[in-house]
Amino acid sequence: MKPATPKSNFLRQIIDADLASGKVQSIVTRFPPEPNGYLHIGHAKAICISYGLAEDYNGTYHLRFDDTNPVAEKSEYVDSIKKDIAWLGFDWGEHLYFASDYFERMADIAVGLIEKGLAYVDSLSKEKIREYRGNLNEVGKDSPYRNRSVEENLDLFEKMKSGEFDDGEVVLRAKIDMESPNIVMRDPVIYRVLKAHHHRQGDKWNIYPMYDYAHCLEDAFEKITHSLCSLEFENNRELYDWLIEKTGMDPAPHQYEFARLNLGYTVMSKRWLKKLVVENHVSGWDDPRMPTLAGMRRRGIPFEAVREFCDMIGVAKANSLVDVAMFEFAIRDELNTRAKRVMCVLDPLKLTITNYEGENETLACPYWPRGFDRDETRPVHFSKTVYIERSDFSETPPKKWKRLEKGVEVRLRYAYIIKVNEVIKNEEGEIIELLCTYDKSSKSGSDTSGKKVRRVVHWVDFKTSIEVQVNLYDRLFINERPDVGGDFSLEKELNPQSLVEKKARIETSIVNDDLDTRYQFERHGYFWRDEASDSKAIIFNRIVSLKDSWAKENAKSAPEKPKEKKSSTPRSSEPVMTWRDRVRGENAQLQKDFEEYKSLGLIEVDADVLSGTPSLSHFYKAVSDKGGNPKNLASWIVNVMLPFYDDHFDYSTLGFQPQVIANLIEQVESKSITSAAGKKIFEMIFEGERRSIQTLIEDEGFKKVTDEATLLKWIDEVMVENPKQLEMYKGGKDSLFGFFVGQVMKKSRGAADGVLVKSLLKDQL
RNA sequence: AGAGGUAUCGCCAAGCGGUAAGGCUUCAGCUUUUGGUGCUGGUAUCCCAGGUUCGAAUCCUGGUACCUCUGCCA
């Protein structure tokens, strides 16, 4: 029933590694909303990630209100956010925090920064600050106030605090680097003057910390180990780490970023959600069509479905747009097992059984379908006249029609088999009633008619059924990505059918149920009572419709989607300018090396890489001085050795002689060891192994194995150990060949002769 | 133009040099008194181009596309 969820993601890998290395003993995560609005499904993803991870790893999670900007924040939002998170089933226990509770501490730390000469008060205007910051292409320049003395800064900051400056007059800035390629690092503002009323601190403060300054400190104060946020903060991480380091916070929290959720046919940004509410396109933040948690709760979506959905979509760093079908699946999957089935007719049409003689009767109808291991029933009234769904009768039935048509027997669900004999229409030609006859012996449960009728139709009793209002909700927008591309105008994007209100008729049994009962109205969808419902006027919200494959079948063949061709960019024949070309442009020696390497017969890219830095070039020369084929030497260094250094190759701190590498490559060249073994040996050297290559080969058995008998023995073993794969291979799964080669190679620890193994294996298989 | 990211099926998403997981969607079939549910089965060679290797989605080089950053918002 539960879909398998991705059990691995990059955050888990980070945590696993941190736990394994002892960097942390147990994890602490946090969800840090600003109390300036309502939570939506995107927040639910973030919460499920941070809190879910803490739960899974037996760690701790915090709820922290990041209330550093008093202007938009309200206690009302604090309450709604708490309610929403609790609804999702998370309990933060005693770990409820407010950034504003740390204001004193943060201000003290700012003083410390000033004392260290790492922060200064800037008197530049907002506009000037922007101008001085530069832009994406131009570096910034220093503020004229950047070099104020520590004393002056201390004095000025004190005055900011005590209210001697007005909003916007001065700011406190971190003194970092106005020429940093990362704009975030160009002396970011860390405190601003704001004489605003704070929802918890009142008028106590005249200054408020900025997010970048406050957030990392909050994490540190709370000893958060893994501070998870969305991708747009990637650029801010450098500042986060800078502040943690300069303020000496220990242990240091770390920030990791993941992609935020985008869901089709809805919007997630506060701006648009607010517009929907303010312009009355919806009834409020909790309108059942809203993607807010309050809206989903009112719609009747169980929180478990939201959680299941969050598990399903996983977490990664690639921007994505999740198909609503996935969310709908999660909701249906949850509701399917817990929603009682009842009958409700949304568009009633009268049907009279002309040969029905009794007054009425009561049928015991099961609440649950077969296979549910539940056998509760409810009484349902039945009489001579019932309502059926107008769309269940057709005068011109399409192919494969399974409902009513004239003269064909159909079962009234849980009741009798009937046959329509006559169609009564009004003056406009509209059908107003169907007259039919029934087979008295076909009563459901005691059917002695012997008939097998595959057509079924649901119904409610004419006299006793209750009229109710049903709200049929559908997606709010017409397009999958309403807020992308061009200017987004709500009027054009809104789905006019997002709410359809109907008068429907429902069986009486529902009056006895708890108000929060979830139902499946058979053949329609899942419903529950709206909170505005009362005993006189009952209102049902449709949570989600049933999956409808008939509609698809019936729809005209969908227009063929134009297949997007994967763009293949033609390879330009122009020689390309690499960053190394630029380096060489300023370093004649390297340029000379480059030319020399090429003349030695190196392929161009290897020559390019090896002459990219002085350190590398020296190293290559040192290795090739010892002899050997320059081309192969180069290729080995570039492709096998360099990846170990992850762009940080430094000859001077190498820890082994170039001679060693020359020897190693010679062994590979002379085919006395395989290249895989060569790589393994280098790995050992890289990690500090000091035995000679010769010794290593001897001691560790790296010598290339070309002995057929040994190889065949391994091959036999592999075939015996993997009977399943063997069978599949023989069944035609050729791609398994590589698997067998791999297994043999593994047995030999990479020492077997690959070519030989292949040919032997081919014979054996 | 700078910096930081990302690219695996229609949509999410595993994969970390040796069999291209899984879920959603979709298609086919079975069951069915819900055109629902359940069950069975099918559907990708990994953005492009080179290179290294017995073997590359994974390593190297170079491209391309998309996202984020120029608030005294978070």
PDB file of C-alpha atoms (C1' of nucleotides) in Angstrom, chain A residues 3-4 8 13 34 66 68-69 124 126 130 133-137 168 192 210-211 233-235 313 315 318-321 323 326 329 336 341 369-370 400 402-403 411 413-414 444 520 522-523 547 549-550 552 569 571 576 580 638-639 643 675 679 725 735-736 741-742 745 758, chain B residues 1-28 31-39 44-56 59-74:
ATOM      1  CA  PRO A   3       4.829   3.454  -1.935  1.00  0.00           C
ATOM      2  CA  ALA A   4       8.465   2.774  -1.480  1.00  0.00           C
ATOM      3  CA  SER A   8      18.729   7.716   0.325  1.00  0.00           C
ATOM      4  CA  GLN A  13      24.461  11.006   3.470  1.00  0.00           C
ATOM      5  CA  GLU A  34       9.060  34.218  10.154  1.00  0.00           C
ATOM      6  CA  ASP A  66      12.624  34.132  13.176  1.00  0.00           C
ATOM      7  CA  THR A  68      13.855  39.817  13.417  1.00  0.00           C
ATOM      8  CA  ASN A  69      11.801  42.198  11.327  1.00  0.00           C
ATOM      9  CA  LEU A 124      25.948  56.195   3.740  1.00  0.00           C
ATOM     10  CA  LYS A 126      20.521  53.453   1.351  1.00  0.00           C
ATOM     11  CA  ARG A 130      23.507  50.198  -3.187  1.00  0.00           C
ATOM     12  CA  ARG A 133      28.007  47.674  -3.658  1.00  0.00           C
ATOM     13  CA  GLY A 134      28.631  47.352  -7.367  1.00  0.00           C
ATOM     14  CA  ASN A 135      26.777  44.717  -9.320  1.00  0.00           C
ATOM     15  CA  LEU A 136      27.188  41.338 -10.940  1.00  0.00           C
ATOM     16  CA  ASN A 137      29.847  42.596 -13.289  1.00  0.00           C
ATOM     17  CA  GLY A 168      17.684  54.540   7.716  1.00  0.00           C
ATOM     18  CA  ARG A 192      19.499  48.457  10.868  1.00  0.00           C
ATOM     19  CA  MET A 210      19.388  41.281   9.687  1.00  0.00           C
ATOM     20  CA  TYR A 211      18.611  37.701   8.707  1.00  0.00           C
ATOM     21  CA  PHE A 233      20.388  30.721   0.471  1.00  0.00           C
ATOM     22  CA  GLU A 234      23.320  29.018  -1.175  1.00  0.00           C
ATOM     23  CA  ASN A 235      24.975  32.352  -1.782  1.00  0.00           C
ATOM     24  CA  ILE A 313       8.721  13.587  -3.480  1.00  0.00           C
ATOM     25  CA  VAL A 315      14.606  15.868  -1.409  1.00  0.00           C
ATOM     26  CA  ALA A 318      17.410  20.085  -8.609  1.00  0.00           C
ATOM     27  CA  ASN A 319      14.646  22.595  -9.198  1.00  0.00           C
ATOM     28  CA  SER A 320      11.529  20.708 -10.038  1.00  0.00           C
ATOM     29  CA  LEU A 321       7.823  20.907 -10.590  1.00  0.00           C
ATOM     30  CA  ASP A 323       2.860  16.776 -10.694  1.00  0.00           C
ATOM     31  CA  MET A 326       1.258  12.729  -6.984  1.00  0.00           C
ATOM     32  CA  PHE A 329      -2.522   9.959  -5.180  1.00  0.00           C
ATOM     33  CA  ASN A 336      -9.253   4.862   0.519  1.00  0.00           C
ATOM     34  CA  ARG A 341     -18.677   4.405   1.354  1.00  0.00           C
ATOM     35  CA  PRO A 369     -15.997  -2.900  -0.286  1.00  0.00           C
ATOM     36  CA  ARG A 370     -14.890  -6.494  -0.426  1.00  0.00           C
ATOM     37  CA  LYS A 400     -18.661   0.056 -23.713  1.00  0.00           C
ATOM     38  CA  LYS A 402     -22.077   0.295 -18.517  1.00  0.00           C
ATOM     39  CA  ARG A 403     -25.018   2.329 -17.260  1.00  0.00           C
ATOM     40  CA  ARG A 411     -28.574  -3.199 -11.042  1.00  0.00           C
ATOM     41  CA  ARG A 413     -26.487  -0.910  -6.244  1.00  0.00           C
ATOM     42  CA  TYR A 414     -27.242  -3.109  -3.223  1.00  0.00           C
ATOM     43  CA  SER A 444     -29.036  -8.021  -3.560  1.00  0.00           C
ATOM     44  CA  GLN A 520     -16.403   8.146  -0.142  1.00  0.00           C
ATOM     45  CA  GLU A 522     -19.419   6.100  -4.340  1.00  0.00           C
ATOM     46  CA  ARG A 523     -18.323   6.779  -7.884  1.00  0.00           C
ATOM     47  CA  LYS A 547      -9.590   8.435 -10.219  1.00  0.00           C
ATOM     48  CA  SER A 549     -10.298   6.278 -16.178  1.00  0.00           C
ATOM     49  CA  TRP A 550     -13.649   6.317 -17.933  1.00  0.00           C
ATOM     50  CA  LYS A 552      -9.985   9.406 -20.160  1.00  0.00           C
ATOM     51  CA  THR A 569      24.913  21.498 -29.665  1.00  0.00           C
ATOM     52  CA  ARG A 571      30.783  20.921 -31.624  1.00  0.00           C
ATOM     53  CA  VAL A 576      38.189  27.280 -27.273  1.00  0.00           C
ATOM     54  CA  ARG A 580      44.275  27.968 -18.403  1.00  0.00           C
ATOM     55  CA  VAL A 638      45.465  13.706 -15.569  1.00  0.00           C
ATOM     56  CA  ASN A 639      42.925  10.918 -15.480  1.00  0.00           C
ATOM     57  CA  PRO A 643      41.006  13.435  -9.433  1.00  0.00           C
ATOM     58  CA  SER A 675      45.433  -0.035 -14.666  1.00  0.00           C
ATOM     59  CA  LYS A 679      44.804   3.136  -9.368  1.00  0.00           C
ATOM     60  CA  GLN A 725      22.032 -13.675 -12.840  1.00  0.00           C
ATOM     61  CA  SER A 735      23.820  -6.437 -20.263  1.00  0.00           C
ATOM     62  CA  LEU A 736      24.646  -8.853 -17.471  1.00  0.00           C
ATOM     63  CA  VAL A 741      33.266  -9.427 -15.651  1.00  0.00           C
ATOM     64  CA  GLY A 742      32.914  -7.149 -12.670  1.00  0.00           C
ATOM     65  CA  MET A 745      37.560  -8.561 -11.383  1.00  0.00           C
ATOM     66  CA  LYS A 758      36.248 -11.306 -21.165  1.00  0.00           C
TER      67      LYS A 758
ATOM     68  C1'   A B   1      30.365  39.633 -17.872  1.00  0.00           C
ATOM     69  C1'   G B   2      31.276  37.661 -12.051  1.00  0.00           C
ATOM     70  C1'   A B   3      30.006  34.111  -8.218  1.00  0.00           C
ATOM     71  C1'   G B   4      27.204  30.005  -6.413  1.00  0.00           C
ATOM     72  C1'   G B   5      24.090  25.833  -7.968  1.00  0.00           C
ATOM     73  C1'   U B   6      21.519  22.027 -11.065  1.00  0.00           C
ATOM     74  C1'   A B   7      20.914  18.497 -15.449  1.00  0.00           C
ATOM     75  C1'   U B   8      19.106  10.326 -15.056  1.00  0.00           C
ATOM     76  C1'   C B   9      11.736   8.046 -18.133  1.00  0.00           C
ATOM     77  C1'   G B  10       5.856  12.504 -19.269  1.00  0.00           C
ATOM     78  C1'   C B  11       6.591  14.031 -13.405  1.00  0.00           C
ATOM     79  C1'   C B  12       9.477  13.202  -8.745  1.00  0.00           C
ATOM     80  C1'   A B  13      13.925  10.434  -7.628  1.00  0.00           C
ATOM     81  C1'   A B  14      17.932   6.378  -6.382  1.00  0.00           C
ATOM     82  C1'   G B  15      22.631   5.515  -8.278  1.00  0.00           C
ATOM     83  C1'   C B  16      29.224   7.375  -5.854  1.00  0.00           C
ATOM     84  C1'   G B  17      33.809   2.570 -11.848  1.00  0.00           C
ATOM     85  C1'   G B  18      30.892  -3.511 -12.726  1.00  0.00           C
ATOM     86  C1'   U B  19      22.692  -5.866 -13.608  1.00  0.00           C
ATOM     87  C1'   A B  20      19.992   1.991 -15.117  1.00  0.00           C
ATOM     88  C1'   A B  21      16.177   1.097  -8.089  1.00  0.00           C
ATOM     89  C1'   G B  22      11.423   2.859  -6.581  1.00  0.00           C
ATOM     90  C1'   G B  23       6.953   5.933  -6.654  1.00  0.00           C
ATOM     91  C1'   C B  24       3.392   8.958  -9.600  1.00  0.00           C
ATOM     92  C1'   U B  25       1.394   9.147 -14.551  1.00  0.00           C
ATOM     93  C1'   U B  26       0.383   6.123 -18.724  1.00  0.00           C
ATOM     94  C1'   C B  27      -0.580   1.491 -21.490  1.00  0.00           C
ATOM     95  C1'   A B  28      -2.144  -3.804 -21.536  1.00  0.00           C
ATOM     96  C1'   U B  31     -10.518  -9.535 -10.266  1.00  0.00           C
ATOM     97  C1'   U B  32     -14.733  -6.464  -9.089  1.00  0.00           C
ATOM     98  C1'   U B  33     -22.504  -5.030  -7.526  1.00  0.00           C
ATOM     99  C1'   U B  34     -17.771   1.875  -7.352  1.00  0.00           C
ATOM    100  C1'   G B  35     -15.298   2.802 -15.166  1.00  0.00           C
ATOM    101  C1'   G B  36     -12.903   2.950  -7.563  1.00  0.00           C
ATOM    102  C1'   U B  37      -9.651  -0.540  -4.938  1.00  0.00           C
ATOM    103  C1'   G B  38      -6.480  -4.801  -5.449  1.00  0.00           C
ATOM    104  C1'   C B  39      -3.230  -7.943  -8.425  1.00  0.00           C
ATOM    105  C1'   A B  44      14.846   5.383 -20.162  1.00  0.00           C
ATOM    106  C1'   U B  45      21.256   4.071 -21.570  1.00  0.00           C
ATOM    107  C1'   C B  46      21.574   8.892 -18.205  1.00  0.00           C
ATOM    108  C1'   C B  47      22.064  17.388 -21.544  1.00  0.00           C
ATOM    109  C1'   C B  48      25.947  17.475 -25.755  1.00  0.00           C
ATOM    110  C1'   A B  49      31.035  16.402 -27.659  1.00  0.00           C
ATOM    111  C1'   G B  50      35.649  14.352 -26.797  1.00  0.00           C
ATOM    112  C1'   G B  51      39.045  11.529 -23.455  1.00  0.00           C
ATOM    113  C1'   U B  52      40.728   7.697 -19.608  1.00  0.00           C
ATOM    114  C1'   U B  53      39.415   2.333 -18.652  1.00  0.00           C
ATOM    115  C1'   C B  54      38.700  -4.653 -19.918  1.00  0.00           C
ATOM    116  C1'   G B  55      34.282  -1.819 -18.352  1.00  0.00           C
ATOM    117  C1'   A B  56      31.714   5.091 -17.515  1.00  0.00           C
ATOM    118  C1'   C B  59      36.454   9.800 -13.394  1.00  0.00           C
ATOM    119  C1'   C B  60      38.975  13.849 -16.791  1.00  0.00           C
ATOM    120  C1'   U B  61      38.445  18.094 -20.511  1.00  0.00           C
ATOM    121  C1'   G B  62      35.398  21.368 -23.119  1.00  0.00           C
ATOM    122  C1'   G B  63      30.555  22.968 -24.280  1.00  0.00           C
ATOM    123  C1'   U B  64      25.075  23.918 -23.712  1.00  0.00           C
ATOM    124  C1'   A B  65      20.582  24.892 -20.939  1.00  0.00           C
ATOM    125  C1'   C B  66      18.114  26.288 -16.588  1.00  0.00           C
ATOM    126  C1'   C B  67      17.987  28.349 -11.336  1.00  0.00           C
ATOM    127  C1'   U B  68      19.917  31.903  -7.452  1.00  0.00           C
ATOM    128  C1'   C B  69      22.580  36.520  -6.055  1.00  0.00           C
ATOM    129  C1'   U B  70      23.185  43.635  -7.198  1.00  0.00           C
ATOM    130  C1'   G B  71      16.758  44.704   0.095  1.00  0.00           C
ATOM    131  C1'   C B  72      18.551  48.796   5.667  1.00  0.00           C
ATOM    132  C1'   C B  73      13.077  41.389   3.531  1.00  0.00           C
ATOM    133  C1'   A B  74      13.567  36.407   5.158  1.00  0.00           C
TER     134        A B  74
END
